[in-house]
Structure formats: structure tokens, C-alpha cells
Short mmCIF file of C-alpha atoms in Angstrom, two decimals:
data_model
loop_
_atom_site.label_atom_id
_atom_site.label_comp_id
_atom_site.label_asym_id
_atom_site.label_seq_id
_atom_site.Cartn_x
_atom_site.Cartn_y
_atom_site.Cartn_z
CA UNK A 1 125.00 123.63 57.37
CA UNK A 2 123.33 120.92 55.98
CA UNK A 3 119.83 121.83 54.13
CA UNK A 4 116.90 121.54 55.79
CA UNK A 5 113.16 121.49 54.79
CA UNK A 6 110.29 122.37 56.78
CA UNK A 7 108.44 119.27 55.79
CA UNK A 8 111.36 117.54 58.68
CA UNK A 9 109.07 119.49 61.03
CA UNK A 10 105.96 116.47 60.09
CA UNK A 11 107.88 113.42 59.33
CA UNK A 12 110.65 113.02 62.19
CA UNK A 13 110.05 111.76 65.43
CA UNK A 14 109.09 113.73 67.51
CA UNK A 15 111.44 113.76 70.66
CA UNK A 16 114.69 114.19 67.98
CA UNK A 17 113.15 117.21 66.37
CA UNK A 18 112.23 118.72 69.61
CA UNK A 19 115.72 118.65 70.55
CA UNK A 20 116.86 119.67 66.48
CA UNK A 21 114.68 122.70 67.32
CA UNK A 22 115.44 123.44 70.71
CA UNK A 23 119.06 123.36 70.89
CA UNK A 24 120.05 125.94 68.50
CA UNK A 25 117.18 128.00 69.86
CA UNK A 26 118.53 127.18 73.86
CA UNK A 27 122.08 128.35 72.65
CA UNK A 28 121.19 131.55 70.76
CA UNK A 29 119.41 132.84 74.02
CA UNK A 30 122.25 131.50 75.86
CA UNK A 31 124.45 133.97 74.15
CA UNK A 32 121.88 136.43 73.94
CA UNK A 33 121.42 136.01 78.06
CA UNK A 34 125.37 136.09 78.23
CA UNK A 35 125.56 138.83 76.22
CA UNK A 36 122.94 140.81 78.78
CA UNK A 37 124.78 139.46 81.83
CA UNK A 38 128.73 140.05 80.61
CA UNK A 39 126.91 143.94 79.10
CA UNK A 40 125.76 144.31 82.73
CA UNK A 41 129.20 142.99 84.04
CA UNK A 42 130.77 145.57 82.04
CA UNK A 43 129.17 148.76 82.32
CA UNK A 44 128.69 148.11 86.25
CA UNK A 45 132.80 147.42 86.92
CA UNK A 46 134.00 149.99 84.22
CA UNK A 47 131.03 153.15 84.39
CA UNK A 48 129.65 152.03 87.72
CA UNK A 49 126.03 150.37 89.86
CA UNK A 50 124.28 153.22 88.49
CA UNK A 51 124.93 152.52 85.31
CA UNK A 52 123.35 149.35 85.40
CA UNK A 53 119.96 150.95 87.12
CA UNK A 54 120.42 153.29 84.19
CA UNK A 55 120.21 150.62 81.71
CA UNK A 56 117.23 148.35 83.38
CA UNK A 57 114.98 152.00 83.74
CA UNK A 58 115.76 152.27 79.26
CA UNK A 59 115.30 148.45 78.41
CA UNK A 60 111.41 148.03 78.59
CA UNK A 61 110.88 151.27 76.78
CA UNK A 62 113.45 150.13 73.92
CA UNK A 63 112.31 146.35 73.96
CA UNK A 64 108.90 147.39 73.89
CA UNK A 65 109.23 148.67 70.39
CA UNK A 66 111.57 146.15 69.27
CA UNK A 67 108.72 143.66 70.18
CA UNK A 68 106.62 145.27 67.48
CA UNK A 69 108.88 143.42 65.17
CA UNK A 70 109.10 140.53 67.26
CA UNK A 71 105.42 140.39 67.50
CA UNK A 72 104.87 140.66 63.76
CA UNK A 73 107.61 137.96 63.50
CA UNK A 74 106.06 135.21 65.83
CA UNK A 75 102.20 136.37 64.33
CA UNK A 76 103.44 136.01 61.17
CA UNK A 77 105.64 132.93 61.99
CA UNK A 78 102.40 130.89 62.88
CA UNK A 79 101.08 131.93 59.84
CA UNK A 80 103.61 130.70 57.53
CA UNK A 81 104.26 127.40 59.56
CA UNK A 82 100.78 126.32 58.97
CA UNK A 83 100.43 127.49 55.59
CA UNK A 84 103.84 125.18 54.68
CA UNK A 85 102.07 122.28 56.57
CA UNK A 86 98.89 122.61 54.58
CA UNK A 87 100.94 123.14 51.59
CA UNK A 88 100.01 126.72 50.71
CA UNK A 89 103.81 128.56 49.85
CA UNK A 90 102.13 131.95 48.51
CA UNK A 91 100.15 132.82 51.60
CA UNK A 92 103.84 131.87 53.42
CA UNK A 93 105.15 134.62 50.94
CA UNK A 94 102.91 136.91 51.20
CA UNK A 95 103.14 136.97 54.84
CA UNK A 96 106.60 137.35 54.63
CA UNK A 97 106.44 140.74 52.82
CA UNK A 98 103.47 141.99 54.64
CA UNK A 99 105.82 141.06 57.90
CA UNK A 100 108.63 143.43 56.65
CA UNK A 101 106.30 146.59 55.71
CA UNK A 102 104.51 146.37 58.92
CA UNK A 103 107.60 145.83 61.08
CA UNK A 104 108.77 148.86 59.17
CA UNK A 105 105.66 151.37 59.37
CA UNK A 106 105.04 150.14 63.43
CA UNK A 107 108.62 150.75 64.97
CA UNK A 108 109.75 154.02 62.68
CA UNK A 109 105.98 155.83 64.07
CA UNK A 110 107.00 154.45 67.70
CA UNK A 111 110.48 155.72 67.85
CA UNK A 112 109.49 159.28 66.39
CA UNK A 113 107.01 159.44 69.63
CA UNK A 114 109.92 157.89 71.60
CA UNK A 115 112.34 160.83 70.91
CA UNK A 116 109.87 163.55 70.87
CA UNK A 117 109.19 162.89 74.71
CA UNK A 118 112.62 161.41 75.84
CA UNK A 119 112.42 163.10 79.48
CA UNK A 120 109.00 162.20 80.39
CA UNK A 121 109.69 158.30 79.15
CA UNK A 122 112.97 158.19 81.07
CA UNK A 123 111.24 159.69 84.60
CA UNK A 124 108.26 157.65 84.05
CA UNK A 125 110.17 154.47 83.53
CA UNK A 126 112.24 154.93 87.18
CA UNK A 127 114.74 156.82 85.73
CA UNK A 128 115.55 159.31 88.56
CA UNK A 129 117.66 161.14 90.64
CA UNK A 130 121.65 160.57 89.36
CA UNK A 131 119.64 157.58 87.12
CA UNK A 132 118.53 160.41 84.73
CA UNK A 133 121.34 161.41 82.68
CA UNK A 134 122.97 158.07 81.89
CA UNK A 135 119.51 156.69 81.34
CA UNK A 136 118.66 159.15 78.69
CA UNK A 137 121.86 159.01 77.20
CA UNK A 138 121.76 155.59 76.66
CA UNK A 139 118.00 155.60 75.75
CA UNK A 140 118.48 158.19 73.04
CA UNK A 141 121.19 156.46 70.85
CA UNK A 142 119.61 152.88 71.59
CA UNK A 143 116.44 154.16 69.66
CA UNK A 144 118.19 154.93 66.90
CA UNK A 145 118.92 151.59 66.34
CA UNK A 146 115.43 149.81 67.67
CA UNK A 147 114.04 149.62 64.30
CA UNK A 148 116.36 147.70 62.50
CA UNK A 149 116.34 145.15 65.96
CA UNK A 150 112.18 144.32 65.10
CA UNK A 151 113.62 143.56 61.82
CA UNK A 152 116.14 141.19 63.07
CA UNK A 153 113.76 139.72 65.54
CA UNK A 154 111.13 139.26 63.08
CA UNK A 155 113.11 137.59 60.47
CA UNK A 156 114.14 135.41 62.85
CA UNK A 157 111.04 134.14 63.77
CA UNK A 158 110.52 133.45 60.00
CA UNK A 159 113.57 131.62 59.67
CA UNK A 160 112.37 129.66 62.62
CA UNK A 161 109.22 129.63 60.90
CA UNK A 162 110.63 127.27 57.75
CA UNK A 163 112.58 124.64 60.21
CA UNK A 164 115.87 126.46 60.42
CA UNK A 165 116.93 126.82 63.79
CA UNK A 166 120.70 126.96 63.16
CA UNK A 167 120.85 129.70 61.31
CA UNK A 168 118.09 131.46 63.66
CA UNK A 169 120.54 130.58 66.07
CA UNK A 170 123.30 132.48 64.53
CA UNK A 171 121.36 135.30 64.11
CA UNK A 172 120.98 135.73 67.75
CA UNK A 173 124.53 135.05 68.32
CA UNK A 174 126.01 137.39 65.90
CA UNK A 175 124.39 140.88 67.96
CA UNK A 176 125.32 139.42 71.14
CA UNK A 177 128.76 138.78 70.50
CA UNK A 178 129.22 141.93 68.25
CA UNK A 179 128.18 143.70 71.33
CA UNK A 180 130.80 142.11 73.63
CA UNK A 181 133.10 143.32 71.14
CA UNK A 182 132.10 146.71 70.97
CA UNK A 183 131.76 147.18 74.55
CA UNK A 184 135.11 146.46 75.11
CA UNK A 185 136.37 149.36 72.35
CA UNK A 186 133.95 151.91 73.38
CA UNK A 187 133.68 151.40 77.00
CA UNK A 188 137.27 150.08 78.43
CA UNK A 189 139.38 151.37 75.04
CA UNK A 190 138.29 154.58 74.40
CA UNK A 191 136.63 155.27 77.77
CA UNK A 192 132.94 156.74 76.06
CA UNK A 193 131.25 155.76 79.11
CA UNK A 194 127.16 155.34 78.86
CA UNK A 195 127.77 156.61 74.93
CA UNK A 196 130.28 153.60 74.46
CA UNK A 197 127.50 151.02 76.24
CA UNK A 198 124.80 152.48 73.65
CA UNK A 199 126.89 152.95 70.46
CA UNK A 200 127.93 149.11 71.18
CA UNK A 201 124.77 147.94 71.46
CA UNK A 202 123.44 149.55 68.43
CA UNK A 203 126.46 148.47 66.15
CA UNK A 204 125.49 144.85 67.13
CA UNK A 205 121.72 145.35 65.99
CA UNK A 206 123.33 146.28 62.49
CA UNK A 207 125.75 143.20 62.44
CA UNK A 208 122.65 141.25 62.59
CA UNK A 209 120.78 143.06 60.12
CA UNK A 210 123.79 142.17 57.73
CA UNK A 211 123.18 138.60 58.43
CA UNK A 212 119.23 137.96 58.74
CA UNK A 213 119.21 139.37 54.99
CA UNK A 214 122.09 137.25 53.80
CA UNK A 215 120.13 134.22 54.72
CA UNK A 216 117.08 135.19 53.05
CA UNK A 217 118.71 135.95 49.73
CA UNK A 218 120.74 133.14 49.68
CA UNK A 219 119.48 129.48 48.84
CA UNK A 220 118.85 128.61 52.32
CA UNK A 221 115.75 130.22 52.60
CA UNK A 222 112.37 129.05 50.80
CA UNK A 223 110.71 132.13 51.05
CA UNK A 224 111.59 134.15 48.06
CA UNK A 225 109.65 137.03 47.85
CA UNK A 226 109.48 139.95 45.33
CA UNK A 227 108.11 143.49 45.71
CA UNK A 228 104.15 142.48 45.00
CA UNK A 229 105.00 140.63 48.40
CA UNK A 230 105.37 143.62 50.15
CA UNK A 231 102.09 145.34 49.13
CA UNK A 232 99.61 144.85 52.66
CA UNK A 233 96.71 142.77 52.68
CA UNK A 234 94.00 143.01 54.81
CA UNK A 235 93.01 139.33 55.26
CA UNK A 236 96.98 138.72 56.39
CA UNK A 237 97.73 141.74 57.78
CA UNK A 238 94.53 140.96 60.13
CA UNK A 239 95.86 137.47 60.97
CA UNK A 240 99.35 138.55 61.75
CA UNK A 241 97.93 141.54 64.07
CA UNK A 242 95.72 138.64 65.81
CA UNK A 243 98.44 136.49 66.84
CA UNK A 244 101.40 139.11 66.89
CA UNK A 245 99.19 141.09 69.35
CA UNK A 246 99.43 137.96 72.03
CA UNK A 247 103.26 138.77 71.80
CA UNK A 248 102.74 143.05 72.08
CA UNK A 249 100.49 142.97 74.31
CA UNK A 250 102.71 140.45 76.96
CA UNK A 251 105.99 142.89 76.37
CA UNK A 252 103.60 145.58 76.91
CA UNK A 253 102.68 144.43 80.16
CA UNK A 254 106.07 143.54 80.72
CA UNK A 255 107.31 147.15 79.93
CA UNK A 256 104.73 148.02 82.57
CA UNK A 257 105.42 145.91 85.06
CA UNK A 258 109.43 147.19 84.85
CA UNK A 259 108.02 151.26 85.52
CA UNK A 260 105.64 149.35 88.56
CA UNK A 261 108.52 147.65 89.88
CA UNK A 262 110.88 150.12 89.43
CA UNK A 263 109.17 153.07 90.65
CA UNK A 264 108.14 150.73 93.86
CA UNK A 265 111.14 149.88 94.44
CA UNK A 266 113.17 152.83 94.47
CA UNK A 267 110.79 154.74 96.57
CA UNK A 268 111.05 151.72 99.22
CA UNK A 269 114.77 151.30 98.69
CA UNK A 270 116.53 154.04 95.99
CA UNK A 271 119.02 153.14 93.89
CA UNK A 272 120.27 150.21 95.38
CA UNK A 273 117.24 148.51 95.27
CA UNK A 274 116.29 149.75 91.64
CA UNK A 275 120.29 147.77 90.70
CA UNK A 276 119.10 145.00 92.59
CA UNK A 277 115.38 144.62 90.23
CA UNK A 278 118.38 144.83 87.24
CA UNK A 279 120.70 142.15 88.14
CA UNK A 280 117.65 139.52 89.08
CA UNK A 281 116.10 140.57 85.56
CA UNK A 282 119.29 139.94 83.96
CA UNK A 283 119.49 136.37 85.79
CA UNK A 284 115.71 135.68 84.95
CA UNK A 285 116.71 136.37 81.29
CA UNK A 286 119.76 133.95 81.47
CA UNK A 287 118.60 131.32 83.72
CA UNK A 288 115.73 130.41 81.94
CA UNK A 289 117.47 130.20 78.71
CA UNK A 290 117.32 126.33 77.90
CA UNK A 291 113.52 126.32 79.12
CA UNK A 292 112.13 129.53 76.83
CA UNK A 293 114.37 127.37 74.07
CA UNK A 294 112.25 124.71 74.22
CA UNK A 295 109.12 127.05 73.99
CA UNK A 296 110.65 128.17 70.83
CA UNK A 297 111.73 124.58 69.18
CA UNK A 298 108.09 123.73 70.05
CA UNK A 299 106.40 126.63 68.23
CA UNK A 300 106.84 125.38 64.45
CA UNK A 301 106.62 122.00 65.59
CA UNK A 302 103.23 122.36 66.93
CA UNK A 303 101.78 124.68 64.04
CA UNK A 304 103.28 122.98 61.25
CA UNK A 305 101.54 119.81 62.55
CA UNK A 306 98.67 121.47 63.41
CA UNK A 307 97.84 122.62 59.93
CA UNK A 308 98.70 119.97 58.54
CA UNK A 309 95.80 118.59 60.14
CA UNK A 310 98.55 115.55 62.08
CA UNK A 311 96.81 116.30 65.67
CA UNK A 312 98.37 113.23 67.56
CA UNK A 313 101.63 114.96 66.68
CA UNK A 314 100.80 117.68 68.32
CA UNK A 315 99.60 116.34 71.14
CA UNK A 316 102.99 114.57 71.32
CA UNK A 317 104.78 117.81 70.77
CA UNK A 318 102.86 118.71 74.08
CA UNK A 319 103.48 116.21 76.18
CA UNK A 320 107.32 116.25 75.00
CA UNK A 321 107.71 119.98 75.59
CA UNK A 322 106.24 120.52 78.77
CA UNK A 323 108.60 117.10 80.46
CA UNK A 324 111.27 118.44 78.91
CA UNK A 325 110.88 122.40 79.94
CA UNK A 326 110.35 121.16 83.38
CA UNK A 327 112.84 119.01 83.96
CA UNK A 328 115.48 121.90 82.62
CA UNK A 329 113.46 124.51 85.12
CA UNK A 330 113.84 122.28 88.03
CA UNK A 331 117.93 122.34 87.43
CA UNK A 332 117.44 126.35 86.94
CA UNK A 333 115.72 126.08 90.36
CA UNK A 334 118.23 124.54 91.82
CA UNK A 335 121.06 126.57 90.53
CA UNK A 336 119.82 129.55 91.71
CA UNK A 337 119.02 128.22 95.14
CA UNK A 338 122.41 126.78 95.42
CA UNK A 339 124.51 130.01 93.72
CA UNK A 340 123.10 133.65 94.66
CA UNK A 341 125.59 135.04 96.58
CA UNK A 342 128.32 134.36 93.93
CA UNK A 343 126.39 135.05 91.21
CA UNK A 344 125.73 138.71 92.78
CA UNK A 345 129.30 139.27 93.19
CA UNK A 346 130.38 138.76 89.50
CA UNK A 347 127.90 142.13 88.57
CA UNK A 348 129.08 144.43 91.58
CA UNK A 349 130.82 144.69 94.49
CA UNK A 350 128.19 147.82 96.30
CA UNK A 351 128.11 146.15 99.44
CA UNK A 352 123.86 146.96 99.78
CA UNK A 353 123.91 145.17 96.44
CA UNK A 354 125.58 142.48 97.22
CA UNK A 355 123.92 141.79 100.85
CA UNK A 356 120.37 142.17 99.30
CA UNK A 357 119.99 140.36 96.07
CA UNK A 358 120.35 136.69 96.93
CA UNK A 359 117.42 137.03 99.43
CA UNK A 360 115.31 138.54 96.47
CA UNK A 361 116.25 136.39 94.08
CA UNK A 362 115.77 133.03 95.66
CA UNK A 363 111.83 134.36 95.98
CA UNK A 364 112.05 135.85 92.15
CA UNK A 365 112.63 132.17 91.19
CA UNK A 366 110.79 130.16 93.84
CA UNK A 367 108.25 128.83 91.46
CA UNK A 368 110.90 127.98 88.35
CA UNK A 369 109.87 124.34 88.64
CA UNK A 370 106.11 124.67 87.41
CA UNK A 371 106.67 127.53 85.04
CA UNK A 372 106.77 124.63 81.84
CA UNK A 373 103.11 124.27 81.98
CA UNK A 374 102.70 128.17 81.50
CA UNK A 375 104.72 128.49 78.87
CA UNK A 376 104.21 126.16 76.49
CA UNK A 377 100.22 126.18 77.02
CA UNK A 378 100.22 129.72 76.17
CA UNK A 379 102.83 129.19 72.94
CA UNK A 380 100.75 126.42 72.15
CA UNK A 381 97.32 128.67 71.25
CA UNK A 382 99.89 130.70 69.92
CA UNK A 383 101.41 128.41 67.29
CA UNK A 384 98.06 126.73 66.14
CA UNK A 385 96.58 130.47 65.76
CA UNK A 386 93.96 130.51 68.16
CA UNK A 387 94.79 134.29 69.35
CA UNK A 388 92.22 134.76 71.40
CA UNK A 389 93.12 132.10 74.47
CA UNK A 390 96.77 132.66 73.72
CA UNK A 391 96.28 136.14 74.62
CA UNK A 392 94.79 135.70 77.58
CA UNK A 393 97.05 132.90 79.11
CA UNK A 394 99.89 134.83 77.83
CA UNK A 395 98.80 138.05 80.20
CA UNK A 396 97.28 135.87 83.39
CA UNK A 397 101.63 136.11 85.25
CA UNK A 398 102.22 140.09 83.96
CA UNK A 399 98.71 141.25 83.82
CA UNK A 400 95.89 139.42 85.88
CA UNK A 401 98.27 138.33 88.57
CA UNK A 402 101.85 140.07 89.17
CA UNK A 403 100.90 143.82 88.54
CA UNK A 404 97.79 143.44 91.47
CA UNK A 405 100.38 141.56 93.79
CA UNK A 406 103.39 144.17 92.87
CA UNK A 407 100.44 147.49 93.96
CA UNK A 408 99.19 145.71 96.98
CA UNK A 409 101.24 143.47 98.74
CA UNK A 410 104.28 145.86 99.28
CA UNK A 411 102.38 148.15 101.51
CA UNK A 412 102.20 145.44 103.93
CA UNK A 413 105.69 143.98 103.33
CA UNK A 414 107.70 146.55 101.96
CA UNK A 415 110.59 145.17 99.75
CA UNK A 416 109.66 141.49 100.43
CA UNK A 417 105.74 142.29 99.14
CA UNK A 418 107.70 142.54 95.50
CA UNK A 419 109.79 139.94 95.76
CA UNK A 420 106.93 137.47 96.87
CA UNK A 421 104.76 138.58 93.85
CA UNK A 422 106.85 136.63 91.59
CA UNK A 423 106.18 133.05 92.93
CA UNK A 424 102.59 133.60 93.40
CA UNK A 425 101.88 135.19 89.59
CA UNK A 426 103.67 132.00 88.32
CA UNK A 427 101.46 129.46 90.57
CA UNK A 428 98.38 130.73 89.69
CA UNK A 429 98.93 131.32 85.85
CA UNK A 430 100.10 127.96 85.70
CA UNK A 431 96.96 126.65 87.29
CA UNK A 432 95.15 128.95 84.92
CA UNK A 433 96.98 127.72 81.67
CA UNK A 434 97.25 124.22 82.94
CA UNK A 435 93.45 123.80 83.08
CA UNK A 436 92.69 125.12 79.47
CA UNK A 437 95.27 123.38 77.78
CA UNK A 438 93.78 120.11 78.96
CA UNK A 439 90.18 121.43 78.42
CA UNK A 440 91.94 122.12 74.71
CA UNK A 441 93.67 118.79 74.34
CA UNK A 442 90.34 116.64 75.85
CA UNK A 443 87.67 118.76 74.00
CA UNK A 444 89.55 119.67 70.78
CA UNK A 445 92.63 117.71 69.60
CA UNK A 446 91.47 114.28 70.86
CA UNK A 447 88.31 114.37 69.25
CA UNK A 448 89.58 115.51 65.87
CA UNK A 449 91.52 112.29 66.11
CA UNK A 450 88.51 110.21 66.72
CA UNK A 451 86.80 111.74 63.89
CA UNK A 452 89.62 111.05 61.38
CA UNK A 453 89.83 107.40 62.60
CA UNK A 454 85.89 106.90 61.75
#
């Protein structure tokens, strides 16, 4: 790969970078997505439909405390992509180690409370009835390997963080495909069932490991950082729990809406209904891939530009972002529209599956088209550091919005009340978001321009 610096992200033209960032970014969560989709594929044609419910019930608890690292990595990320734009390298350091010993301290506390109440977590999350065992099977080993995950996800956002999105790219490719791998050995080889699925997906998180600190030791990376780097310090460790909090607190609500919707659901509809919530989640998490890519090529973008005090850059970077995030949701849109009867069929052929998921689904991603606006508003506050509104935007779909619809409208439509929540969380967040980022980009960015030009 050629080398890179991160002073590409304030000299090249906009539009081109965008694209330099967002492709490698669109194709890692392409193979992470494909990796969650050809997992599901697996375990539901060679353990069984249950298994997959099994899985979905064990995912928010497990990705909640991976997104400790993840939210120390993006918190952190916006720290160091400013402090490179305003030419500060030690604070980027600095970060760096206080990023590792915090990702470290978080997720080791969290999984020791994970495995001291295993049955409680598993029943709370949906996981009932013939759900239990596999769930807590697979739940118990995954934990095992959750910590060294937040590591992986954090250090990616750091190598994001510098301007390297191929090699951040890799580093999301390398678990997914080592997964794939294992899968295949433990499940269909050596026939370990739900121990196989887990095993596999915990080998992966340590392939990944392997790599994320290969890149930072070699000469790739500009952050070289020694053990005074990894002493915590308040003024950074403050900042980074600021902006990393916008991330914890969104997979928080996220965890919570999966034990709202999957409680709801399989008290409406059992089992079958709680595999059907699985397979849409796994489509929303694929689908969407080359849209959330551009929300990530647009993060160091907009806060290396931002502190380096270029604001018509990043007004640019806004503009770009959201017409290019929309026009790749509208072709999402249409996809699924188009495709959910056949895309049902690839994960399962349970008839009540099969006959109930494309009706869901085409409601799940009704609103797709507008979702650009959301997205990139809220990872805009985000990337510029401004916690406070990128908290809030980031938990108006989950939080203000989708949980109220999810605990009210069901009583009067049953099933459908669920599905329906979806669309109507993303219209009115985007409304939300859409109005303050303009409010941001008329009252804040466009006068800072004005001044400089005086």
C-alpha cells in the first residue's frame, strides 16, 4: 500500500478523498455485513432457526461491551484527527495510549459482571423457552473474547483516525473472513454445534488482534507511542469519555431496543417472530453498508478540517456526504423493495419465516432514502467534538423516537405496530437532525468564514 499522510485529509479535493475514505471503509463493512449474513446462513441450515434467534437474543449484550472500545476508539479518533490538523502530534499520542488503558479497564470490569449473571442477561435479553441453552452457550464463550474485539474496534478507529482507510479496511476484513473459515471447521467439520458458531467467532476477534498491532508497530502508523503514553490523563481521558459516550450511549440504546423488540415480539409471535427481528437486523446491517461507509470516510475528513480551522472544507465535506449517502440509500431502498422474498429464503427455509419477513422488512426499510441526513448530521457534531448535540441527535431514532413507538403502537397493531416503528423513528430524527445541522452550518461554520475573510 502506498503511504499515506493525514495531512491528504486537508489538501485533496474534496469529492476524491471522500471516495479514498469511503471505499475501503464501504468494503470492510461489506465483509463485515457478509460475514453476519453467510454466519447467520450457516448456523440456521447446519444447527437450525433457533439457532439464529439464539444468536440475535446474545449480540446486543456482547456488542454492547465491545462498543466500549469502539466508543473510546471513535472519542478518541476525533481527538487525534483534530489535534493532527492543528498540528499538535503529542496530544494525538497521548490519546492513543490513554485509548488502550481505558478500552482495557472498561470491557475486562464489564465482562466479569457479564459472566457473574449469565442467566438473568440471557432471559432478559429474549432468550427463552428452547432459545435458552444455545443462547447462553454461545453468549458465554463469545465474552471471552469481547475484550480483545473493543481493542480491535478501537484501533481501528485510530487508524482511521491518521487517513488510513485501507488498512482499517483490512482490519475489518481479516475477523470476518477468519470467521467464515472457522465456521466451516467447527460447525459443518467437526459438528460442535452452538460451541463451533462461538469458538469461530472468537478465533476471528484474535486474528484481528494479530493484525491491528502489526500496523501500529510497523512504519505505517504515525502514532508511536511508548509506555508514559499509557499513563491516564484527566484532561484527555475527559474528552475521549465526552465524545466516546455519543457512541455508548447509541449501542446502549440499541442493546435496549433489541431486549424491547425481542421480548415484544416473541410474546406476540414466539420464536418465529423473534428469527424473523434476526434476519431483518442482519439485512439492516448489510444493506446499509456503502451508506454507514460514507459516514465513516466523512468522520476524519470533517474533523481534520475542522481543527485545522479550513471551515469551507467542511462544509463541502457536508454537502458531499449527505448527496452521496443518499443517493447509495435510495438504491438500498430499492433493493430491498424489489428482493425480500429471495433474500429470506437464502437464511431459512421455516415456512412462518419465510411467509412473514418480506412484509416486515419492506416497513423496517421504508424510510432508507432520507436516513443520509441523520447520519452524517449526527457524525458530524461527532467528528468536530461538539459531544453534547452529537449525543442527542445520535439518540433522537433509538431513544426519543423508536423505543416510545416499539411500547405503544403494538398494542394497537400487534406485529405490524413494530414493524411500522422503524419508518417513523427515521422520519422524525431526520427532521430533528436535519434542522440543527443547518442551524450549525448557518449560525456557526458560515460565519467563521466571514470572519476569516475580514
Amino acid at each position: 500500500m502506498a503511504k499515506i499522510s493525514s495531512k491528504d485529509l486537508g489538501d485533496q479535493p474534496i469529492g476524491k478523498l471522500l471516495i479514498k475514505q469511503a471505499v475501503p471503509a464501504s468494503i470492510g463493512i461489506l465483509v463485515m455485513s457478509l460475514n453476519v449474513l453467510i454466519d447467520t446462513i450457516f448456523v440456521g441450515n447446519w444447527i437450525g432457526s433457533i439457532a439464529i434467534a439464539a444468536i440475535n437474543v446474545v449480540l446486543p449484550v456482547s456488542f454492547f461491551i465491545a462498543a466500549l472500545g469502539m466508543a473510546i476508539g471513535i472519542g478518541g479518533a476525533s481527538v487525534i484527527s483534530r489535534s493532527l490538523g492543528a498540528q499538535n502530534p503529542q496530544k494525538a499520542l497521548y490519546t492513543f495510549g490513554n485509548q488502550i488503558t481505558l478500552t482495557l479497564l472498561v470491557t475486562l470490569a464489564f465482562v466479569v459482571a457479564g459472566l457473574t449473571f449469565v442467566d438473568s442477561i440471557v432471559l432478559s435479553f429474549g432468550g427463552k423457552g428452547d432459545i435458552f441453552d444455545p443462547a447462553k452457550v454461545y453468549y458465554t464463550i463469545v465474552l471471552y473474547g469481547v475484550p480483545i474485539l473493543a481493542l480491535c474496534m478501537m484501533g481501528n478507529n485510530v487508524i482511521r483516525a491518521e487517513g488510513k482507510p485501507k488498512f482499517g479496511m483490512v482490519a475489518m476484513m481479516i475477523p470476518s473472513i477468519g470467521n467464515l473459515l472457522l465456521d466451516y471447521i467447527f460447525i459443518n467439520l467437526l459438528d460442535y454445534g452452538m460451541y463451533g458458531a462461538a469458538w469461530a467467532t472468537t478465533g476471528s476477534y484474535f486474528l484481528c488482534f494479530a493484525y491491528i498491532i502489526w500496523f501500529f508497530r510497523s512504519g505505517n502508523s504515525e502514532l508511536k507511542i511508548g509506555w508514559k503514553h499509557l499513563g491516564l490523563r484527566t484532561d484527555i481521558v475527559k474528552e475521549i469519555g465526552a465524545l466516546g459516550f455519543v457512541t455508548l450511549a447509541r449501542q446502549a440504546v440499541v442493546s435496549i431496543t433489541y431486549l424491547f423488540v425481542n421480548n415484544i415480539l416473541y410474546d406476540l409471535g414466539g420464536e418465529a417472530s423473534v428469527t424473523v427481528y434476526a434476519i431483518i437486523g442482519r439485512m439492516l446491517m448489510f444493506a446499509l453498508f456503502p451508506v454507514l461507509g460514507v459516514t465513516q470516510g466523512f468522520l476524519p475528513i470533517a474533523g481534520f478540517n475542522y481543527g485545522a480551522g479550513m471551515y469551507p472544507r467542511v462544509i463541502e465535506s457536508i454537502n458531499i456526504a449527505i448527496k452521496y449517502a443518499a443517493l447509495l440509500a435510495l438504491l438500498v431502498f430499492a433493493f430491498i423493495m424489489v428482493f425480500p422474498g429471495p433474500i429470506v429464503r437464502v437464511f431459512t427455509t421455516d415456512a412462518d419465516v419465510v411467509s412473514n419477513t418480506p412484509h416486515a422488512m419492506r416497513w423496517v426499510f421504508a424510510a432508507t432514502p432520507v436516513i443520509a441526513i441523520q447520519l452524517i448530521g449526527a457524525a458530524y457534531f461527532q467528528a468536530v467534538g461538539k459531544a453534547v448535540p452529537a449525543l442527542l441527535l445520535t439518540l433522537t431514532r433509538q431513544g426519543f423516537f423508536f423505543i416510545p413507538l416499539i411500547l405503544v403502537l403494538p398494542r394497537f397493531y400487534g406485529e405490524l405496530g413494530v414493524w411500522i416503528s422503524f419508518p417513523i423513528a427515521d422520519l422524525l430524527s431526520t427532521l430533528v437532525t436535519g434542522f440543527y445541522l443547518n442551524k450549525e452550518i448557518r449560525q456557526k461554520l458560515k460565519p467563521a468564514i466571514s470572519a476569516e475573510g475580514e
